[in-house]
Structures are given as C-alpha cells and as structure tokens.
PDB file of C-alpha atoms and ligand atoms in Angstrom:
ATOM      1  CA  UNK A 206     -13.453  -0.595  29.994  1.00 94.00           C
ATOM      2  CA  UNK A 207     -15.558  -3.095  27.840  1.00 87.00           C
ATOM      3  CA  UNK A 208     -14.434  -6.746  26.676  1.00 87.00           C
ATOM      4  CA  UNK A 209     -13.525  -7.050  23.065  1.00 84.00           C
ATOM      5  CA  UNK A 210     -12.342  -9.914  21.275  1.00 84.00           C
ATOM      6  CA  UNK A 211      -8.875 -10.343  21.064  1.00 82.00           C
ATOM      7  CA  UNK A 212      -8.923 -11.063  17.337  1.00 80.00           C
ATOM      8  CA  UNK A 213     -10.131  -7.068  16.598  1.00 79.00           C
ATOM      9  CA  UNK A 214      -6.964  -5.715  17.752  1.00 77.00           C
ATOM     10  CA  UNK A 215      -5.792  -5.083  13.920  1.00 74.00           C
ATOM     11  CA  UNK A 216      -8.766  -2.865  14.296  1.00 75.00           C
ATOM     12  CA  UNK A 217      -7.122  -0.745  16.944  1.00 75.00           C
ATOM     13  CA  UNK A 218      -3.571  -0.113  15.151  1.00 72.00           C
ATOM     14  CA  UNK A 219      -3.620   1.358  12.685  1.00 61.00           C
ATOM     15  CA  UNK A 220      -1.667   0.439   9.814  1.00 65.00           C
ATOM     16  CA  UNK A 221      -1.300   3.467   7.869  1.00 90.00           C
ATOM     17  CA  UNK A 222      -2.994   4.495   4.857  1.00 97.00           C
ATOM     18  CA  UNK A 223      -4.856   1.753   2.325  1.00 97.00           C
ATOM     19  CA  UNK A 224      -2.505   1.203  -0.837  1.00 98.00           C
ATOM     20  CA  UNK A 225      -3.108   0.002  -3.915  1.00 98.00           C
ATOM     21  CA  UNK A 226      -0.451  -2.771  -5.041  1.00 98.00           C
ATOM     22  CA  UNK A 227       0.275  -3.275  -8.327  1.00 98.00           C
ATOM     23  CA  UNK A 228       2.388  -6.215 -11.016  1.00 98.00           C
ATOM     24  CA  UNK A 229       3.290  -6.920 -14.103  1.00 98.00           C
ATOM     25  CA  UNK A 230       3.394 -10.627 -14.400  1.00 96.00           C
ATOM     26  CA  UNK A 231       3.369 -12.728 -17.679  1.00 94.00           C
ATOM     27  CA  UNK A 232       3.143  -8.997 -19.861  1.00 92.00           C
ATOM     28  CA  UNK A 233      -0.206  -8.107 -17.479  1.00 96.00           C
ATOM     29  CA  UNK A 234      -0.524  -5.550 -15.268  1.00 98.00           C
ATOM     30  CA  UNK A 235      -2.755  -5.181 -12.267  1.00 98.00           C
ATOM     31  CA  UNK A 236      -3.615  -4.070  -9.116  1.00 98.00           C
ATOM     32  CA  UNK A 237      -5.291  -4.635  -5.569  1.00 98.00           C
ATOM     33  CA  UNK A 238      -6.263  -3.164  -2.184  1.00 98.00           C
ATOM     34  CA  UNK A 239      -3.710  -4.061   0.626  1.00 97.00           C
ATOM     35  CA  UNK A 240      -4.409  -2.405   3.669  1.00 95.00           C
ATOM     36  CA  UNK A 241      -2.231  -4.482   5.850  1.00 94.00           C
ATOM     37  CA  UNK A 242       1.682  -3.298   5.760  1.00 95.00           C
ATOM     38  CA  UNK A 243       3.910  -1.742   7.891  1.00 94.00           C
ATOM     39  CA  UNK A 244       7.192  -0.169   7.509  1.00 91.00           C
ATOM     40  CA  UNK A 245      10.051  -2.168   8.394  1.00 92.00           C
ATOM     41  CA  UNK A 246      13.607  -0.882   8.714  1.00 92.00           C
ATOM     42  CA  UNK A 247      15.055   2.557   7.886  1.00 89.00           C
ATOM     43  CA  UNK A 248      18.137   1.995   5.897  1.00 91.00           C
ATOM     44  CA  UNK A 249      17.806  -0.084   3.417  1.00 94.00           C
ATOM     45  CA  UNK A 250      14.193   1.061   3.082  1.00 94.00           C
ATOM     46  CA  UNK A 251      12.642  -2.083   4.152  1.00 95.00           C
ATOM     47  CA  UNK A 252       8.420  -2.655   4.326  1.00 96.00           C
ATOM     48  CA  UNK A 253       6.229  -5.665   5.185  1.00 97.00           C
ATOM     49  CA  UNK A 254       3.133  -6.495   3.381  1.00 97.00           C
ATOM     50  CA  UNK A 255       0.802  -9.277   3.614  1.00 97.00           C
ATOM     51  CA  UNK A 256      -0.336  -9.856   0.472  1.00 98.00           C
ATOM     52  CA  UNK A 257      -2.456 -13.800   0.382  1.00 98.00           C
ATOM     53  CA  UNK A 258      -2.668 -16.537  -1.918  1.00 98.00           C
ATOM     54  CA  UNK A 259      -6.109 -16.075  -2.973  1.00 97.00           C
ATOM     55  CA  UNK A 260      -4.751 -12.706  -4.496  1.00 97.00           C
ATOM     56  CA  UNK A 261      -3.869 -13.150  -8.367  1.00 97.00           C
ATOM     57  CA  UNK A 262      -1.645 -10.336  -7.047  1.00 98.00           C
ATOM     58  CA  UNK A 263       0.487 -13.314  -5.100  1.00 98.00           C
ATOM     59  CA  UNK A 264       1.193 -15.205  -8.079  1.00 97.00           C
ATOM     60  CA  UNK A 265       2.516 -12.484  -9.662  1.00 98.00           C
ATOM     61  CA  UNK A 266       4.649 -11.215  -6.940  1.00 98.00           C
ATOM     62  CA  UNK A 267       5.868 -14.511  -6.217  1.00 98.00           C
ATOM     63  CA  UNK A 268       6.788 -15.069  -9.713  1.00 97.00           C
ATOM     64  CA  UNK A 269       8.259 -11.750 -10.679  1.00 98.00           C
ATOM     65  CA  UNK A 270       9.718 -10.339  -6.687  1.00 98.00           C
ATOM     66  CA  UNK A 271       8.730  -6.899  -7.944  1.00 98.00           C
ATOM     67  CA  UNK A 272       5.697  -4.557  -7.431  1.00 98.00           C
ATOM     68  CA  UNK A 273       4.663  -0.592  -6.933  1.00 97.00           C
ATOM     69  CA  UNK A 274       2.738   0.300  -4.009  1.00 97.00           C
ATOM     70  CA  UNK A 275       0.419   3.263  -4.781  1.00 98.00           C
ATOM     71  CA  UNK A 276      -1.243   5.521  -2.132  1.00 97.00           C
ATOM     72  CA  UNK A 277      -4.527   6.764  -3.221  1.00 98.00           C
ATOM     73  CA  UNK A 278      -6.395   9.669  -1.679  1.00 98.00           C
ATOM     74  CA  UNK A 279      -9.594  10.622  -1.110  1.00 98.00           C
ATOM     75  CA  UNK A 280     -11.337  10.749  -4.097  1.00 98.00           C
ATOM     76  CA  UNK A 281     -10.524   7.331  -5.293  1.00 98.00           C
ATOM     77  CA  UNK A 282     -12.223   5.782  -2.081  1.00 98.00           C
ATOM     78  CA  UNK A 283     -14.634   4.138  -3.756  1.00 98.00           C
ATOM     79  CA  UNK A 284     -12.517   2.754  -6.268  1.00 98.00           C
ATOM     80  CA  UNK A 285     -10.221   1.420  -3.831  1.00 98.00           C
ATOM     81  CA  UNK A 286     -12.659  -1.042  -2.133  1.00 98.00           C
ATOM     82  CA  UNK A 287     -14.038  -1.725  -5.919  1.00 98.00           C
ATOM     83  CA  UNK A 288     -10.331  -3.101  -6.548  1.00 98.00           C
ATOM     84  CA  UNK A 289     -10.135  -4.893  -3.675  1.00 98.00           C
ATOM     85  CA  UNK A 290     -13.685  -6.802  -4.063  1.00 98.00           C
ATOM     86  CA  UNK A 291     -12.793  -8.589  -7.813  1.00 98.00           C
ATOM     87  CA  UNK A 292     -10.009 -10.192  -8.866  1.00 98.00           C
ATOM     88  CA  UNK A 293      -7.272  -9.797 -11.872  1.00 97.00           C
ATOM     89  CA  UNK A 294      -7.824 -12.911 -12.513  1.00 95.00           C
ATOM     90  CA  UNK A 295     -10.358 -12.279 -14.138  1.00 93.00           C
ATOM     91  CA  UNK A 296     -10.701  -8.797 -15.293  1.00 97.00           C
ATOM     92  CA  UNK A 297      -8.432  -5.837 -16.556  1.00 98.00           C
ATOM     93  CA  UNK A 298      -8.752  -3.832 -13.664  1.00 98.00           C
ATOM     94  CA  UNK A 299      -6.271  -0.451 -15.378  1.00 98.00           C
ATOM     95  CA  UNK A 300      -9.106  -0.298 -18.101  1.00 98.00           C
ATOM     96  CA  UNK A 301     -12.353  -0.989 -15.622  1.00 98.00           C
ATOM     97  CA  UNK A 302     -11.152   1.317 -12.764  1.00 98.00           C
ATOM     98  CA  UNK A 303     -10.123   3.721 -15.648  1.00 98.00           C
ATOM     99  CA  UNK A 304      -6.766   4.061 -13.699  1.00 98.00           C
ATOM    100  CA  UNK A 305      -3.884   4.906 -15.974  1.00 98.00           C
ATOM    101  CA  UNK A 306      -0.477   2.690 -15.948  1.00 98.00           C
ATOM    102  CA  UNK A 307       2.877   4.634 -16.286  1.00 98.00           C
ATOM    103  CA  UNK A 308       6.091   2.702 -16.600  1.00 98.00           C
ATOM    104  CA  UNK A 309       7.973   2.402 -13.850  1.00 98.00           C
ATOM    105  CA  UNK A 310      12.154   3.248 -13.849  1.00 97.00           C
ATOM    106  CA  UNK A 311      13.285  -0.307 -11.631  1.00 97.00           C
ATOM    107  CA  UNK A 312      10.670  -2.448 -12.146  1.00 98.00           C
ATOM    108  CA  UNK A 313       8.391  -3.673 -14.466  1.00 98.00           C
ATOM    109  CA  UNK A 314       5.096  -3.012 -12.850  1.00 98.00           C
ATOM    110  CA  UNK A 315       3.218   0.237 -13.091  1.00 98.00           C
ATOM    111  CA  UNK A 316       3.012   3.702 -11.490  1.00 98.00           C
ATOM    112  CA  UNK A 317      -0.769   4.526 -10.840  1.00 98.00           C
ATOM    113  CA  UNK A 318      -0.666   8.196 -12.407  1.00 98.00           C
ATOM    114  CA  UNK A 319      -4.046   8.659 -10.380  1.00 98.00           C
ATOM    115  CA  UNK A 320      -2.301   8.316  -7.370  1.00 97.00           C
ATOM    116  CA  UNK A 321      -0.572  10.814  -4.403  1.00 96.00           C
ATOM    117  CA  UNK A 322       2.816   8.736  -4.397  1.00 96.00           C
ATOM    118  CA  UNK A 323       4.003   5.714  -6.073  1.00 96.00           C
ATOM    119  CA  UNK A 324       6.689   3.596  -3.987  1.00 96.00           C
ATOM    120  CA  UNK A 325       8.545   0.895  -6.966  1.00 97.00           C
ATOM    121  CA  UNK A 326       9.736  -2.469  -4.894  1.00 97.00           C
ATOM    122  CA  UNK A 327      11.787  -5.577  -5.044  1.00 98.00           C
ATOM    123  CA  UNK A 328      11.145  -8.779  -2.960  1.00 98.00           C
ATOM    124  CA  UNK A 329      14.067  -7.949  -0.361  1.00 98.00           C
ATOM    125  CA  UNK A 330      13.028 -11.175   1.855  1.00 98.00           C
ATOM    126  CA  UNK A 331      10.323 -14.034   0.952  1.00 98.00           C
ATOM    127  CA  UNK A 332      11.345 -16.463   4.142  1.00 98.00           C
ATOM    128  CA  UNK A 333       7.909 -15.831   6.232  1.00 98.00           C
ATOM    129  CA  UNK A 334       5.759 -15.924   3.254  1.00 98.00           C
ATOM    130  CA  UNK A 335       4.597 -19.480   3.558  1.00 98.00           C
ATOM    131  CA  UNK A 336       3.631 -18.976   6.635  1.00 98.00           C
ATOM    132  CA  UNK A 337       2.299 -15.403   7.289  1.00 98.00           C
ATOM    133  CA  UNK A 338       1.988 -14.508   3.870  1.00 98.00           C
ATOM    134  CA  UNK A 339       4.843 -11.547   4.548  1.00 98.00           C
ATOM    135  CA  UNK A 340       6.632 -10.318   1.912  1.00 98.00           C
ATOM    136  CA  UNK A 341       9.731  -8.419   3.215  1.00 98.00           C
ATOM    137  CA  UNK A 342      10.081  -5.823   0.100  1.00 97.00           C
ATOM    138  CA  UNK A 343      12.653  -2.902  -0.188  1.00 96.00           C
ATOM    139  CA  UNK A 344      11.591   0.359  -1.614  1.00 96.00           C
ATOM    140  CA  UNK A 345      13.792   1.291  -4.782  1.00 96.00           C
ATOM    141  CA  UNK A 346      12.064   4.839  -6.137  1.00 96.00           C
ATOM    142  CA  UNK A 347      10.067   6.679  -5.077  1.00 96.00           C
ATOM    143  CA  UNK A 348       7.572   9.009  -7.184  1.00 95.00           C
ATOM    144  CA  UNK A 349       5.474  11.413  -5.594  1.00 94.00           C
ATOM    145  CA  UNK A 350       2.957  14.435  -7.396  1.00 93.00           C
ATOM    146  CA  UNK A 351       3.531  17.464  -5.693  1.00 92.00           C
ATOM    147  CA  UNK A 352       1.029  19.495  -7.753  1.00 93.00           C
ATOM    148  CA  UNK A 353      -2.380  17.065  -6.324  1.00 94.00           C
ATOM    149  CA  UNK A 354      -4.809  19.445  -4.946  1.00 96.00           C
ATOM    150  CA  UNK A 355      -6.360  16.570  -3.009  1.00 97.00           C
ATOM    151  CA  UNK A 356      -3.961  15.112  -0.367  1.00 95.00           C
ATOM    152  CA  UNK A 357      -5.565  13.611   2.153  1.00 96.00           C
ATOM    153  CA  UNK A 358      -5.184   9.932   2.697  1.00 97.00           C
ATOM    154  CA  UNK A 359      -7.524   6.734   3.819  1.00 97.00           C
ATOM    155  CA  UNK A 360      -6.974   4.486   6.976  1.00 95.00           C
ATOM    156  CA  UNK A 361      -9.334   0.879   6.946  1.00 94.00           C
ATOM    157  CA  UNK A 362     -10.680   0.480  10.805  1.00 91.00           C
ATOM    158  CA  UNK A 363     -10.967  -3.212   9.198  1.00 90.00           C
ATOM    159  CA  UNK A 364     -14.494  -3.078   8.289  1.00 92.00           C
ATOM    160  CA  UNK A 365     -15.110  -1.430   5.387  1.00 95.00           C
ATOM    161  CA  UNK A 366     -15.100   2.054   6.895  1.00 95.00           C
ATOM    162  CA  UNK A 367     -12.295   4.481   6.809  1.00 96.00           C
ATOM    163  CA  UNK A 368     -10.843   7.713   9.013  1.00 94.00           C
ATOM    164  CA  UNK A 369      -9.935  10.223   6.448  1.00 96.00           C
ATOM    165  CA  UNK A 370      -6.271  12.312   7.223  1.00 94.00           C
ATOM    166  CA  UNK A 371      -7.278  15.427   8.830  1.00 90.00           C
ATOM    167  CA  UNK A 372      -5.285  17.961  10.580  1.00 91.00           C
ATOM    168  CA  UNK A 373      -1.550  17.635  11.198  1.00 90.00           C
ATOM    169  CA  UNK A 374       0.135  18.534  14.350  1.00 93.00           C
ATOM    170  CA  UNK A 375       3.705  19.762  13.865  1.00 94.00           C
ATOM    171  CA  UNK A 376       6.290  19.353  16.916  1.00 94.00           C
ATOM    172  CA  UNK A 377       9.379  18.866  15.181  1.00 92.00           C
ATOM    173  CA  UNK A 378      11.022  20.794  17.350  1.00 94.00           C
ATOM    174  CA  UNK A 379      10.012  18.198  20.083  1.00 95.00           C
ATOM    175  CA  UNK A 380      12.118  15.530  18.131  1.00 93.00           C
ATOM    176  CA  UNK A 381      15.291  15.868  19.490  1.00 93.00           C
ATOM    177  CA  UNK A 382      16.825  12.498  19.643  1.00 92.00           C
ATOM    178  CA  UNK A 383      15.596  12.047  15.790  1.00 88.00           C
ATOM    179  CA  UNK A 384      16.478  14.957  13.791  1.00 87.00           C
ATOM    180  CA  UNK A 385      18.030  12.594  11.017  1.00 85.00           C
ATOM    181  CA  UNK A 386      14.345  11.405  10.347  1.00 83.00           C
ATOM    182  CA  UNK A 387      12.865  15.064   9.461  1.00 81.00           C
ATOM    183  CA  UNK A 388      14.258  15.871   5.924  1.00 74.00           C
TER     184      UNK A 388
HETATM  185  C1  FMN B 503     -10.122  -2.405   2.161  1.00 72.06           C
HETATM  186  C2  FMN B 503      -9.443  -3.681   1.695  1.00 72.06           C
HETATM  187  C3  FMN B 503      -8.225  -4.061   2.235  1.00 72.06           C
HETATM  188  C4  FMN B 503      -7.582  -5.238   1.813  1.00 72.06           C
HETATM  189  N1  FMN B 503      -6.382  -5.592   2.350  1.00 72.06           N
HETATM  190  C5  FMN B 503      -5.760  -6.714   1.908  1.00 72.06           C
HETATM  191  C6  FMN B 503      -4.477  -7.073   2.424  1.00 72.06           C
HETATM  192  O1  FMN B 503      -3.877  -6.371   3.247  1.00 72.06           O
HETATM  193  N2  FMN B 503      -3.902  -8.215   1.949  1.00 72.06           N
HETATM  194  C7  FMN B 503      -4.527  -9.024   1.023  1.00 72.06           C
HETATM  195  O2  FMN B 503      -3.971 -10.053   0.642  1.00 72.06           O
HETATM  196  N3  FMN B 503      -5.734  -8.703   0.521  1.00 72.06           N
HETATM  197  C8  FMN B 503      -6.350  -7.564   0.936  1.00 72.06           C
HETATM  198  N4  FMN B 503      -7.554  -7.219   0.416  1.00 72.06           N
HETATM  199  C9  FMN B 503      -8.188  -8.119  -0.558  1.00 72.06           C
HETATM  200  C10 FMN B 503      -7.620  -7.971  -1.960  1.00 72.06           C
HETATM  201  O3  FMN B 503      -7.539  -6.611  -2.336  1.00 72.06           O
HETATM  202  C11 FMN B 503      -8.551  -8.737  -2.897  1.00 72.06           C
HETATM  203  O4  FMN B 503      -8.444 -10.130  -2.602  1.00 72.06           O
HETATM  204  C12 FMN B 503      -8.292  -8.459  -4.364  1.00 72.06           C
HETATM  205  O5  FMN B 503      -9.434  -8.851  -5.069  1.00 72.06           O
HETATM  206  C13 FMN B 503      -7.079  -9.172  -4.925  1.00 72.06           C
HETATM  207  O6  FMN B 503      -6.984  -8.813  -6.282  1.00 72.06           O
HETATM  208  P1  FMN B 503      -6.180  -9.715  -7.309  1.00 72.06           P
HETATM  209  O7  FMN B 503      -6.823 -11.099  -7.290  1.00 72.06           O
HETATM  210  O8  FMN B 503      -6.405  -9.026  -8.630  1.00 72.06           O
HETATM  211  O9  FMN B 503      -4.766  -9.725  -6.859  1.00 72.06           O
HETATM  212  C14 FMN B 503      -8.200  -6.047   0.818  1.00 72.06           C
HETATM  213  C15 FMN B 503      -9.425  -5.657   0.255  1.00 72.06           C
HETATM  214  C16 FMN B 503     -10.041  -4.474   0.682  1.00 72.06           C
HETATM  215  C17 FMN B 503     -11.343  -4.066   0.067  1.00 72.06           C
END
C-alpha cells in the first residue's frame, strides 16, 4: 500500500452523483455545482449539503431556507463544471447555461427541466452551518422524468474528473433485513 495524504480521503468516498443546487432569493433564480452531500435520515427524508459562504447560492439559502437539488446526467457534464466555475452573483446563469426554470409546487426555487430528477427542499436544521457550512435540509417533492433517454449519472473523484454510472448489479433478493427500502 502507498502513503497518501490524509486530507484526499473525500477523494476515496464517494459522495454520490454531482447536483446542481438551485434558489430563488430576492425574485432571482440560480444555480450551482455541489458535489459534496450525503443523505441523512430515512423518515423524514433528511440530506446534508455543504454549501459555503463564498457561494451567492449561501446567501440565498440562508435567507430564504429553501432550494431544489437537480441531478444532471451525462450530457450536461460540461455545463455542470461551467456552473460551478462563475458565480450568480454576477451573471444569470438559467439564460447563459440555456437551462430552463420550471416552478416548483413547495418552494419557490426552480425545477431544472434539463435535468434526470429534481428533489424541492426546506432548511430542516441550520445549527452546524457556522461551522461546517452543513445545511441539514428535508426533501419535500420529488420530480423525476421517466421518459430521458440518457440516464446515466456523474460522480467528482474531487479533481475535476468524473466516473460516469455504468452497469448496475441487482441483488435485491440478497436484501433481506431491508425489504422496506426497495419500493
Ligand atoms: C465539480 C464541482 C463541485 C463543487 N462542489 C461544491 C460543494 O459541494 N459546495 C460548495 O459550496 N461549492 C461547490 N462548488 C463550487 C460552487 O459550485 C461555486 O462556488 C459556484 O460558483 C457557486 O455559484 P454561486 O456563487 O452562483 O452560488 C463546486 C464546484 C464544482 C465545479
């Protein structure tokens, strides 16, 4: 085995696939690249995601506890890391990324119609976010399009390169202690 720094180990779990988050937040919408999150609690629905001040997506978050996360395939990759390289601050990234905005039913920022599934979320828990920049949110709706052709999802190693979803294994059958998580 080989020595590797002990600060690369985000580089070795994976955290599922890159989203894209978007806000509303004073009547603008907008979006960014997370790719750190993890899922939380079953029941409610509960998910953590790390989402920094030097985001204009913080602000907004902070300000309005409410947010979609979007999960982009494929075919958006490039996009993706486009979004995650400028900031809303500055820019209207709906109209630059050519992404289209469709209103969400709990909250007030967008759906990403571009996108595989769209996941609408309230601020369920904001008491780490000073310091680990954690936002404890709970998943309220979910949207997903069952007629995309293209499917296949995109996992950040950390470094600007990505494993894309490839073949699934299926051993349900195997899951015997956790049947209530298969429907
Ligand atoms: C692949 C990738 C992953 C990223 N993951 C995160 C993340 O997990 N949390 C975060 O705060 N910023 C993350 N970023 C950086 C934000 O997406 C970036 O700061 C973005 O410009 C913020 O946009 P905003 O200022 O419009 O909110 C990531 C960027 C890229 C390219």
């Amino acid at each position: 085995m080989q020595d590797m720094p002990a600060s690369k180990a985000y580089r070795l779990l994976e955290a599922g696939p890159i989203v894209l988050v978007t806000t509303s937040y004073k009547g603008k919408l907008n979006v960014m690249t997370m790719g750190f999150h993890m899922v939380v609690q079953h029941s409610p629905p509960l998910l953590g995601c790390i989402i920094g001040p030097w985001d204009h997506s913080y602000k907004a978050l902070r300000a309005s506890g409410e947010c979609v996360i979007a999960i982009p395939t494929v075919d958006l990759a490039r996009k993706v890391v486009d979004i995650g390289n400028c900031s809303g601050d500055r820019i209207d990234k709906f109209e630059t990324f050519k992404l289209t905005p469709k209103p969400a039913q709990a909250v007030a920022a967008p759906l990403i119609a571009e996108c595989l599934a769209n996941i609408e979320c309230r601020v369920a828990d904001d008491a780490m976010v000073d310091k680990y920049n954690l936002f404890i949110l709970e998943a309220v709706r979910i949207w997903t399009d069952p007629d995309r052709k293209e499917r296949r999802t995109l996992h950040h190693r950390g470094d600007g390169t990505f494993a894309v979803d490839g073949r699934t294994i299926d051993l349900r059958e195997r899951m015997v202690l956790w049947k209530q998580f298969q429907d």
